[in-house]
CSV table of C-alpha atoms and ligand atoms in Angstrom, one decimal:
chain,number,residue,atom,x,y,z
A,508,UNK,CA,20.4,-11.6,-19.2
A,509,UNK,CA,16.7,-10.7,-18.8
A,510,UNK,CA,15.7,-8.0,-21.3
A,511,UNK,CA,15.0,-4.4,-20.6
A,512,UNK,CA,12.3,-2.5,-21.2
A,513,UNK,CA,12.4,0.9,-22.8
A,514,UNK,CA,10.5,4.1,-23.2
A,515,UNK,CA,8.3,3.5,-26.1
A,516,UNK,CA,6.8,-0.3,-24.7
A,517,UNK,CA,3.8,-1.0,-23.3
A,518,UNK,CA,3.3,-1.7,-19.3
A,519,UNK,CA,0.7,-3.6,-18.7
A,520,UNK,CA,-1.3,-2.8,-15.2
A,521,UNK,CA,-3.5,-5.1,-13.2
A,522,UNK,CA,-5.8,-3.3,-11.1
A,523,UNK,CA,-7.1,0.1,-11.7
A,524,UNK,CA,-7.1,2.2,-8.3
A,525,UNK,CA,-5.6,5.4,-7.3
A,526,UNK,CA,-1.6,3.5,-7.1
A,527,UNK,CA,-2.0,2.5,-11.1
A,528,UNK,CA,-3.0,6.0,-11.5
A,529,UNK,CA,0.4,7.4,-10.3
A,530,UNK,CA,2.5,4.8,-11.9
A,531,UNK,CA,0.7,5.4,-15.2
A,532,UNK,CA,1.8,8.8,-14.6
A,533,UNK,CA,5.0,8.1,-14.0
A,534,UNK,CA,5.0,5.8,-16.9
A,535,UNK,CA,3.9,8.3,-19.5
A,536,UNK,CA,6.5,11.0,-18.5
A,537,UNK,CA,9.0,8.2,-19.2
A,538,UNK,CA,7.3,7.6,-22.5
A,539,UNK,CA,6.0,4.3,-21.7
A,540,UNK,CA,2.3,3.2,-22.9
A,541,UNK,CA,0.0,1.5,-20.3
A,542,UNK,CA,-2.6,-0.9,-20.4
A,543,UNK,CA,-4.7,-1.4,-17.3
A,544,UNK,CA,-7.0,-4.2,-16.7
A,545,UNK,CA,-9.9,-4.3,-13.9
A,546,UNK,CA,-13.1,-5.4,-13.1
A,547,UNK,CA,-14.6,-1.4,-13.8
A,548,UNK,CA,-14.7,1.4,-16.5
A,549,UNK,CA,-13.6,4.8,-16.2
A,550,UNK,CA,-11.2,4.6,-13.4
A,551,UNK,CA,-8.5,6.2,-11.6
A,552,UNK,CA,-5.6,4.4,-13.4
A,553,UNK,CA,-7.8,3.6,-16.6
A,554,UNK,CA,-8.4,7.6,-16.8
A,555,UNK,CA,-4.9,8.1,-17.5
A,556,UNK,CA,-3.7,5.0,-19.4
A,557,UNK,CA,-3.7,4.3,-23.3
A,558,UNK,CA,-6.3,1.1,-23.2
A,559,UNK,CA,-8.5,0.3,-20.0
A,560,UNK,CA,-9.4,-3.0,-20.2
A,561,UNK,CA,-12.7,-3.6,-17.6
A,562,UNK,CA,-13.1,-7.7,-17.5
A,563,UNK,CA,-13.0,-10.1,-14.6
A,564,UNK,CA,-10.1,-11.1,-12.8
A,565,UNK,CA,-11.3,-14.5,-13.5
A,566,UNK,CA,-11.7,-14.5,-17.0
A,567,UNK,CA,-8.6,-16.0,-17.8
A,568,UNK,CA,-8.7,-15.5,-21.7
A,569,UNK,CA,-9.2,-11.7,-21.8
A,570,UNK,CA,-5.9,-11.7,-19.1
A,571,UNK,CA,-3.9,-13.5,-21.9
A,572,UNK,CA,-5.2,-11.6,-24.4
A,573,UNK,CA,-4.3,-8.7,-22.4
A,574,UNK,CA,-1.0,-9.7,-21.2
A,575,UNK,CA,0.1,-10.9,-24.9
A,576,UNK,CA,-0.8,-6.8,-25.7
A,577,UNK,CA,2.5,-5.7,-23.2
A,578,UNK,CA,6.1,-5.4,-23.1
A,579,UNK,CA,6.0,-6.5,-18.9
A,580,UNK,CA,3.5,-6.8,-16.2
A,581,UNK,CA,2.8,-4.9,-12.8
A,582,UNK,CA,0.2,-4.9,-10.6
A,583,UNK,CA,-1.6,-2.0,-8.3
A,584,UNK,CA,-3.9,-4.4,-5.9
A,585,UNK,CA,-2.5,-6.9,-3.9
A,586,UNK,CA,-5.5,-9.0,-3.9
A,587,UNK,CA,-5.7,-10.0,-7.5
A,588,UNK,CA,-6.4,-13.5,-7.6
A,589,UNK,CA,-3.3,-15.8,-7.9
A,590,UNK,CA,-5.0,-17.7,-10.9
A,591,UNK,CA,-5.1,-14.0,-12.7
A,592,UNK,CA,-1.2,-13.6,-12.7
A,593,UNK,CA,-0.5,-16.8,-13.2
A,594,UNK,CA,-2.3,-17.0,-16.6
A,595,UNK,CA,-0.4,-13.6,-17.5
A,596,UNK,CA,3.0,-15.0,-16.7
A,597,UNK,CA,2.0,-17.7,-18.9
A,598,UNK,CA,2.5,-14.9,-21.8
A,599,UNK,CA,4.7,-12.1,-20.4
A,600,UNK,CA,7.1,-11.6,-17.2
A,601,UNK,CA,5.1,-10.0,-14.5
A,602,UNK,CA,6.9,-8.3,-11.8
A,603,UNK,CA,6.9,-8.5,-8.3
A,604,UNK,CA,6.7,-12.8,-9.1
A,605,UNK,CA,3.0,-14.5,-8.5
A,606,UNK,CA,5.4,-16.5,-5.8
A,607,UNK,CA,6.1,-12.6,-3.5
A,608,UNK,CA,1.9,-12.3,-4.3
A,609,UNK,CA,0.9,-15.4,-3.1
A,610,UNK,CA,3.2,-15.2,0.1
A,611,UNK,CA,2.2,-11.5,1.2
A,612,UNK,CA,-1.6,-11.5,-0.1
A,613,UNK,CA,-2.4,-14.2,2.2
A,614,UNK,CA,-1.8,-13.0,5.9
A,615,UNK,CA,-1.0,-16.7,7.3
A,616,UNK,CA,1.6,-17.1,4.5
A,617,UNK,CA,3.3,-13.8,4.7
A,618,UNK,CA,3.6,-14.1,9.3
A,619,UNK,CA,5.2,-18.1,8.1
A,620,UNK,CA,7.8,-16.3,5.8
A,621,UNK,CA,8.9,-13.6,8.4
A,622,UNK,CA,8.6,-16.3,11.1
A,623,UNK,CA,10.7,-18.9,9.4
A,624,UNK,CA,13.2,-15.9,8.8
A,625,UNK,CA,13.5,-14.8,11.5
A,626,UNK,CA,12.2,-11.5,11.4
A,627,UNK,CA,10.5,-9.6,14.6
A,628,UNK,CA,6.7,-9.7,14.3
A,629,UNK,CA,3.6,-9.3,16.4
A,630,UNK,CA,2.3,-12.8,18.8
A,631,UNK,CA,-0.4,-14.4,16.8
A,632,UNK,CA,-2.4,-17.5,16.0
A,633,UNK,CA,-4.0,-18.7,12.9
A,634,UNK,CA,-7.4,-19.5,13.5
A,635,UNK,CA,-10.2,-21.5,12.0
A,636,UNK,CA,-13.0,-21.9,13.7
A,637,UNK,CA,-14.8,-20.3,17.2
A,638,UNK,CA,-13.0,-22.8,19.4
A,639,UNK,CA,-9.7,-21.6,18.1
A,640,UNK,CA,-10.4,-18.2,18.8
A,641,UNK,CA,-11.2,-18.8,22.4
A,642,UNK,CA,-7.9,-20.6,22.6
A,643,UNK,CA,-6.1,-17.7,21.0
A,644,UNK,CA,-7.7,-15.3,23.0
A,645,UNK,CA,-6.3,-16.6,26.0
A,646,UNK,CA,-2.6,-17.3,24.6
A,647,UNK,CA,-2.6,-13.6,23.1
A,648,UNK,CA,-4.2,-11.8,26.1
A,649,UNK,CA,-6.4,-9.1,25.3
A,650,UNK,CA,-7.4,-6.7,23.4
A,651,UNK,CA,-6.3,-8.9,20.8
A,652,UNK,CA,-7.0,-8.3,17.1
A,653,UNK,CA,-8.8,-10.7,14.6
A,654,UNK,CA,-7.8,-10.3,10.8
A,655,UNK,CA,-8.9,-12.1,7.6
A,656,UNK,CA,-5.7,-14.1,6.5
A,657,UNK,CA,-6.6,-12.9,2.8
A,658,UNK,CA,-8.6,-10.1,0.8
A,659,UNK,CA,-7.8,-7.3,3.6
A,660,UNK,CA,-6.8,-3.8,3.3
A,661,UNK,CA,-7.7,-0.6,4.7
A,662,UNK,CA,-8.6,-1.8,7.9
A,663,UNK,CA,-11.7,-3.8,6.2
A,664,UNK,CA,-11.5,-7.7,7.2
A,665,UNK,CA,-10.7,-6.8,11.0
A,666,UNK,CA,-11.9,-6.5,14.1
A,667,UNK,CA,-10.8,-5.3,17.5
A,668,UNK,CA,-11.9,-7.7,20.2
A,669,UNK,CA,-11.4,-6.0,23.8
A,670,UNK,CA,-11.1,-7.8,27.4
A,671,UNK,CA,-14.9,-8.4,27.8
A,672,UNK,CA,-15.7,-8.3,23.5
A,673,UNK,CA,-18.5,-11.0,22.4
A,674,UNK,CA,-15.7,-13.1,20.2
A,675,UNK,CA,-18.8,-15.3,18.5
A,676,UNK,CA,-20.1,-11.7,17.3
A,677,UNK,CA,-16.3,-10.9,15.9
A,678,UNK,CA,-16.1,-14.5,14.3
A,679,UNK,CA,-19.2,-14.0,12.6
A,680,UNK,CA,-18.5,-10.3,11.7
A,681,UNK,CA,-15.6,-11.8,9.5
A,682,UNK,CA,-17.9,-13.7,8.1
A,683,UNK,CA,-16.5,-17.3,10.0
A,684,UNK,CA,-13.5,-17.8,7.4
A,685,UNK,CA,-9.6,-18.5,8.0
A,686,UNK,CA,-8.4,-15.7,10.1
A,687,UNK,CA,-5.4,-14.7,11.7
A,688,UNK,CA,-5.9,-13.5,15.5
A,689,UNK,CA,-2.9,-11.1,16.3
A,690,UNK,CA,-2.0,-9.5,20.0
A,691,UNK,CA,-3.2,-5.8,20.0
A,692,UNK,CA,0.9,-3.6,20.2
A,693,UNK,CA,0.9,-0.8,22.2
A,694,UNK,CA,3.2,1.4,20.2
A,695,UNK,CA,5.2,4.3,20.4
A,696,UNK,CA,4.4,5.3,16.7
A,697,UNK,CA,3.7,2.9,13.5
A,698,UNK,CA,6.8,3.3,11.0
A,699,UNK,CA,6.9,2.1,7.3
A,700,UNK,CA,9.5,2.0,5.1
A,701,UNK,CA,9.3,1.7,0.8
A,702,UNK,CA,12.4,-0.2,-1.0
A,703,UNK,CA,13.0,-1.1,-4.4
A,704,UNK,CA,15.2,-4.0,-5.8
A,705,UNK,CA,16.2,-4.4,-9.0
A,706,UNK,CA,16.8,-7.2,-11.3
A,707,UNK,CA,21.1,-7.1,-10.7
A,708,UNK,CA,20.4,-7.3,-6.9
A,709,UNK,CA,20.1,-3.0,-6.3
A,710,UNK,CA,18.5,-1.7,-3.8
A,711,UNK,CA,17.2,1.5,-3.1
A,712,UNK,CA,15.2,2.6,-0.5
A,713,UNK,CA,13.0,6.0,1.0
A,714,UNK,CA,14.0,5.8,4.5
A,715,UNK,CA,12.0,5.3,7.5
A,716,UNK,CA,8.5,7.6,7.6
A,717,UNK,CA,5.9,7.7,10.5
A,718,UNK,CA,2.5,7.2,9.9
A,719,UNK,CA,-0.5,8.3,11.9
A,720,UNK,CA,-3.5,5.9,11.5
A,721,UNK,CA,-7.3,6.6,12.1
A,722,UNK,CA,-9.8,3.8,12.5
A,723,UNK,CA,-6.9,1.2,11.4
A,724,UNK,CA,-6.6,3.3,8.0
A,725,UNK,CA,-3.4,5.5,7.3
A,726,UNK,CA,-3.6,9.0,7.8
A,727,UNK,CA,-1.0,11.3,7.9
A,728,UNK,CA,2.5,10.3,7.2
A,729,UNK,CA,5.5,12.3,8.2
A,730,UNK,CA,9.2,12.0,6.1
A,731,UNK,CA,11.4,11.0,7.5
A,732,UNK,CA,10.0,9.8,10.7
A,733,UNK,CA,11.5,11.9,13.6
A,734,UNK,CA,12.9,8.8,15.1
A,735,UNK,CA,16.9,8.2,15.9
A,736,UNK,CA,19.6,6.8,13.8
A,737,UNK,CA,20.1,3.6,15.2
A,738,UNK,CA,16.1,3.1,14.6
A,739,UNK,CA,16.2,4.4,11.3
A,740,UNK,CA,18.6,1.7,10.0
A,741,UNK,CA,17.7,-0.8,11.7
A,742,UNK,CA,14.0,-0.5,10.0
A,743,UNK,CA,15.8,0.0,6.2
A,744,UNK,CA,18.4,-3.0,7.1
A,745,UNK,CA,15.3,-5.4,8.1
A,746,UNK,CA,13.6,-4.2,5.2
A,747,UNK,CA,16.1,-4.9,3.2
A,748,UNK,CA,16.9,-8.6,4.2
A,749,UNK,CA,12.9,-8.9,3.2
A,750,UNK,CA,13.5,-8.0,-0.1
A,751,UNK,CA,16.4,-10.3,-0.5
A,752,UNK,CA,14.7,-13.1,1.1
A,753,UNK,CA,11.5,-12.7,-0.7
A,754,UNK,CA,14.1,-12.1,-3.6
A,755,UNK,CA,11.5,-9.3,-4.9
A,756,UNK,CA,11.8,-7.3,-8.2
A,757,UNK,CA,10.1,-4.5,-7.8
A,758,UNK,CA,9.0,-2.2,-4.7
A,759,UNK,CA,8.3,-3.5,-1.5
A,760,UNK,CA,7.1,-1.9,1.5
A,761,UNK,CA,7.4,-2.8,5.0
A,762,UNK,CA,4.9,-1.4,7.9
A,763,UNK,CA,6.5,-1.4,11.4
A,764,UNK,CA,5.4,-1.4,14.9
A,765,UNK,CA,7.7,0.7,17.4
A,766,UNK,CA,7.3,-0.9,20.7
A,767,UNK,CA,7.4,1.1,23.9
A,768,UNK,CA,10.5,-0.2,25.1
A,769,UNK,CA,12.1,0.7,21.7
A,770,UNK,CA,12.1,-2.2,19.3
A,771,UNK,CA,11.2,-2.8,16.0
A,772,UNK,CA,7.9,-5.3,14.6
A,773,UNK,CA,7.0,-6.0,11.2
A,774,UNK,CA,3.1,-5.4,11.2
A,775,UNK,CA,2.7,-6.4,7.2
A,776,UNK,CA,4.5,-6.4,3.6
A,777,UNK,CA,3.0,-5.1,0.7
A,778,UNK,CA,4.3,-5.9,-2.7
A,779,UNK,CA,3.8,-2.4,-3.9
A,780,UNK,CA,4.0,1.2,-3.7
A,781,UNK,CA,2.8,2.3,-0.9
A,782,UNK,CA,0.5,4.9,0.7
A,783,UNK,CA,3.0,6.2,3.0
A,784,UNK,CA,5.5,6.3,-0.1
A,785,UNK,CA,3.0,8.9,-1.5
A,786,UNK,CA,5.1,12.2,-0.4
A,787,UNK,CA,8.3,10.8,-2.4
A,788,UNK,CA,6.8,11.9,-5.8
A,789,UNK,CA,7.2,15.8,-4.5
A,790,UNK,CA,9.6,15.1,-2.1
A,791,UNK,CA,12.4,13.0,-4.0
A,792,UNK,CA,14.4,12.5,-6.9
A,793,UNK,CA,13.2,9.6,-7.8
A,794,UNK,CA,9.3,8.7,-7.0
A,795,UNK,CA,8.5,5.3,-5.7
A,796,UNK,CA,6.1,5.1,-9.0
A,797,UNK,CA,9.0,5.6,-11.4
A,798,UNK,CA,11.0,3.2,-9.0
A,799,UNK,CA,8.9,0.1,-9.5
A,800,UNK,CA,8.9,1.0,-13.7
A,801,UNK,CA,12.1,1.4,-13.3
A,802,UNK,CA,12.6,-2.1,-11.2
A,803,UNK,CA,9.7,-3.9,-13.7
A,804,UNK,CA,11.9,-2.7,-16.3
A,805,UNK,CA,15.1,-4.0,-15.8
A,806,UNK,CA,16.6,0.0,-15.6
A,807,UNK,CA,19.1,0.9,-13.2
A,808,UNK,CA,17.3,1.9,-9.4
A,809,UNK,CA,16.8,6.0,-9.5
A,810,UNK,CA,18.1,8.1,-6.6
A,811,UNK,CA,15.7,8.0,-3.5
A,812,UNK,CA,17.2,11.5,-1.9
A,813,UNK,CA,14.7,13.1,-0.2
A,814,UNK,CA,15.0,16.8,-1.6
A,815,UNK,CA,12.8,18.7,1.6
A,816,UNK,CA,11.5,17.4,4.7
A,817,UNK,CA,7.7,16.2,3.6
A,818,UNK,CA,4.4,15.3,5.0
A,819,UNK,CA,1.1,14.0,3.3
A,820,UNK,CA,-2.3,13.6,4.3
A,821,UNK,CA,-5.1,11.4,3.0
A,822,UNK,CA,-8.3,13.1,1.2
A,823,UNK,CA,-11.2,10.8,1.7
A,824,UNK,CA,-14.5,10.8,1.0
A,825,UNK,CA,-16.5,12.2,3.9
A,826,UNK,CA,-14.7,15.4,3.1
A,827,UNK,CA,-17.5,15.8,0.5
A,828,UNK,CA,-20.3,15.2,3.1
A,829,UNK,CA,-20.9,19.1,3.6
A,830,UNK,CA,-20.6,19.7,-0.2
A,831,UNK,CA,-17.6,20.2,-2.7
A,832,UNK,CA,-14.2,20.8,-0.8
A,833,UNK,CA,-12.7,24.3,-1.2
A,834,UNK,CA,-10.0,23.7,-3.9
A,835,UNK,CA,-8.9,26.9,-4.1
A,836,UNK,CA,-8.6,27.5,-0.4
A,837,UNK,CA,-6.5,24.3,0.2
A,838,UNK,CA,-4.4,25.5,-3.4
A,839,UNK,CA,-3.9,28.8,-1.8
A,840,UNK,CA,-1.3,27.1,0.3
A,841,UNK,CA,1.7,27.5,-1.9
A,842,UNK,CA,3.8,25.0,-0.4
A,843,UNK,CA,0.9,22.3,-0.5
A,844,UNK,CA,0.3,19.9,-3.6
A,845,UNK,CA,-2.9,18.4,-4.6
A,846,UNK,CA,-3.3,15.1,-6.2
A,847,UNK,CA,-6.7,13.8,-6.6
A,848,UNK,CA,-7.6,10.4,-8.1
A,849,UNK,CA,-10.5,10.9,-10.4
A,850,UNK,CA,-12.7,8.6,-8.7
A,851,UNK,CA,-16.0,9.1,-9.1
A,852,UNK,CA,-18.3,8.6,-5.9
A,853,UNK,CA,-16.9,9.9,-2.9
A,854,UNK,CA,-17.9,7.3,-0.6
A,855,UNK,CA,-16.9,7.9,3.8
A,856,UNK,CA,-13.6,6.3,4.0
A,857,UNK,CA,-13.0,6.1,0.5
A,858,UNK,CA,-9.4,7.8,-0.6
A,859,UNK,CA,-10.2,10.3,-2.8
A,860,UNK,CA,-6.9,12.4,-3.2
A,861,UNK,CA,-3.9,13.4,-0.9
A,862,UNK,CA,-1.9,16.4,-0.1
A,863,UNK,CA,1.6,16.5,0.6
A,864,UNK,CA,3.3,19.6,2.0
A,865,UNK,CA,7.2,20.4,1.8
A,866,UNK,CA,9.8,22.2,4.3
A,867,UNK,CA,10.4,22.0,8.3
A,868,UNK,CA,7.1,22.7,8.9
A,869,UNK,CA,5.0,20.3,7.0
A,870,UNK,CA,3.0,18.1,9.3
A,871,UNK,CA,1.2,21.4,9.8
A,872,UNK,CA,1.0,22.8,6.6
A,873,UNK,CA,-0.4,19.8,5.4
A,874,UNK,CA,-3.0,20.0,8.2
A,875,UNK,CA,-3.9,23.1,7.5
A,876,UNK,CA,-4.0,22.4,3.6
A,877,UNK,CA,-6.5,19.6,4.8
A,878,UNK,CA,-8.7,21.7,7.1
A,879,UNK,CA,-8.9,24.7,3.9
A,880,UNK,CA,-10.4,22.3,2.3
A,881,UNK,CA,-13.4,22.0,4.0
A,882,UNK,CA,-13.6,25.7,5.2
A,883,UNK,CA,-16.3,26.8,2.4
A,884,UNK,CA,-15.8,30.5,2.9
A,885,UNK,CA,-18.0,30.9,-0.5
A,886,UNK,CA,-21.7,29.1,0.2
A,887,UNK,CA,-24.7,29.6,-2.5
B,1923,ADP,N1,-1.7,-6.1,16.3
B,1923,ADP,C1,-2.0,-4.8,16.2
B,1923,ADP,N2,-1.7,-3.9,17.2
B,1923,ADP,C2,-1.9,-2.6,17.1
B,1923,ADP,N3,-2.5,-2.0,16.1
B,1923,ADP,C3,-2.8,-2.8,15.0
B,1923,ADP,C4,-2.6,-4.2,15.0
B,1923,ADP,N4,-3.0,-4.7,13.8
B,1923,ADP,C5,-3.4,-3.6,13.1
B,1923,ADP,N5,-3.4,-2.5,13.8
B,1923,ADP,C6,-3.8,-1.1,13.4
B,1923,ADP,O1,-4.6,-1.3,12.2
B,1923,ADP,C7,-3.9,-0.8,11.1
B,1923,ADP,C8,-4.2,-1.6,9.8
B,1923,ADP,O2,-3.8,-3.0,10.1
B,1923,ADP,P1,-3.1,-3.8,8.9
B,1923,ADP,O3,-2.8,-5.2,9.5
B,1923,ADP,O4,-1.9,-3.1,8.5
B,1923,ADP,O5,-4.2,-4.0,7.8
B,1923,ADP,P2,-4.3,-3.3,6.4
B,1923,ADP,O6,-4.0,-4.5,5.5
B,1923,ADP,O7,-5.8,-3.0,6.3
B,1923,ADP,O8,-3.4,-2.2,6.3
B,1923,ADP,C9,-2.4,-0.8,11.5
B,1923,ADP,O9,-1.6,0.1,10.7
B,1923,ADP,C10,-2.5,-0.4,13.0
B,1923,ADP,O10,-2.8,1.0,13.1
B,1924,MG,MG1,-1.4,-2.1,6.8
């Protein structure tokens, strides 16, 4: 029987962005201590954890040292290199497995899995060179989009590559390296759902949510998505044959395409928390932060019911471009919560914070919450 971990021991983190953040959150209300480990000092997880390690990924002693310092090992970042949880599972368990890493961090990997399984997903090609773009391009029809099969996120490694698109410029935009060329989906709405399973098989999950995306990086998400029954379980029971056949400990989430002509195809997996999973630590019993400690942990799955109808918008940086958002006009929204990630430089594109608003009305609220922000009533 694996062991459990209780309030008291020590989580170890890899990675340091704004999704360690909330977990260490979640982990310190629980009474856990948390280690983080990153490249950088000072950052959003590292803020709020016990010890901040900042090393390379690829400096495989300090990542046993580290790892030989906690109780059980996470992660936060898809993309940490294989080699890096490898060497800490040489010294402690780390949860989700390197195996559900390698498969879903690597774009050609993860489309085999679902493929193999079975499971609904985009047309696409893998592609390696300029020749085998051309041939894609005419087997996928255009637009078509070209991805890197590894080290994407945010809509960085991609490229949209229209009907009369130069595809030399988009191979060498990507920098000429393995890629994965998927057929553009015109879709009724994007969907994700987050799940959890634990180590006796449980599963728990948040329901389906719709997300609005801007320049290929997630917006505004809306929970539950207004979407009808048959839909909504169909996207939770496909997510849940993922989890089983990925046999995942720990949360998963699943990002859906909603075709026209109403069915249902699995855009990505991520390993992790997930952006659109952001609303269920106001909106829900249980958030999906305190579900993955509680699925690293070896804890019984907490209850995913979704207390009020929710909505959350992303905060990024070129909200600063004009000066320092209006706090207090976005707090004078009572019904609208703030949660910003420390980071330091607000960068255009960067996500900086979110807000998520609660009751029937909050894809508005949270709107408006967003616009407050950068009304600046008060100048000089
Ligand atoms: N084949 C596609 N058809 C339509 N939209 C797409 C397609 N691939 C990506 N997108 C858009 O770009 C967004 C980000 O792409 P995704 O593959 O999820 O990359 P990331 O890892 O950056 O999230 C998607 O949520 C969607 O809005
Ligand atoms: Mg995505």
């Amino acid at each position: 029987m694996t062991r459990r971990i209780l309030p008291g021991a020590t989580i170890g983190v890899l990675g340091s962005g704004q999704l360690g953040r909330m977990l260490a959150i979640a982990a310190r209300q629980m009474g856990y201590r948390v280690h983080t480990y990153s490249p950088e000092e000072d950052t959003p997880a590292g803020q709020v954890s016990d010890v901040e390690i900042a090393a390379p990924y690829e400096d495989l002693d300090r990542v046993r040292e580290f790892a030989r310092h906690v109780d059980v090992m996470t992660f936060e970042f898809e993309n940490v290199p294989a080699v890096t949880a490898a060497a800490a599972a040489s010294c402690v368990d780390v949860r989700p497995q390197g195996a559900v890493l390698h498969t879903t961090q690597h774009r050609l990997r993860e489309k085999g899995f679902l493929s193999r399984n079975g499971f609904p997903i985009t047309p696409y090609q893998p592609v390696n060179s300029l020749a085998e773009l051309r041939q894609g391009m005419k087997a996928l029809g255009c637009p078509a989009i070209l991805k890197t099969a590894d080290f994407g996120y945010d809509g960085r490694g991609q490229v949209l590559i229209g009907c009369t698109g130069r595809q030399d410029a988009a191979w060498d935009a990507l920098g000429r390296r393995q890629c994965v060329l998927e057929a553009w989906v015109e879709c009724e709405c994007e969907l994700s759902v987050v799940a959890a399973r634990g180590f006796d098989g449980g599963f728990a999950h948040y329901g389906a949510v719709r997300n609005e995306y801007r320049h290929h990086v997630l917006d505004v998400t809306v929970a539950p998505a207004p979407v009808s029954e048959p839909v909504q379980r169909e996207a939770v029971a496909v997510t849940r044959d993922v989890l089983e056949k990925l046999d995942v400990v720990g949360v998963l989430s699943v990002e859906f395409f909603l075709t026209r002509d109403g069915r249902l195809l699995i855009n990505e997996l991520a390993p992790l928390p997930h952006n659109s999973g952001h609303f269920s630590i106001d909106a829900c019993v249980t958030s999906q932060f305190e579900q993955q400690l509680r699925a690293v942990c070896n804890l019984p799955l907490g209850s995913t019911a979704q207390m009020r109808p929710a909505a959350m918008a992303n905060v990024f940086g070129e909200l600063w471009e004009g000066g320092e958002p209006d706090w207090a006009a976005a707090a004078a929204f009572p019904d609208v919560k703030l949660h910003f990630y420390g980071k330091l430089e607000p960068e255009p594109g960067r996500k900086m914070g979110h807000l998520t608003a609660l009751g029937d009305d909050a894809a508005k609220r949270v709107l408006a919450g967003r616009d407050a922000l950068t009304r600046r009533t008060h100048q000089g």
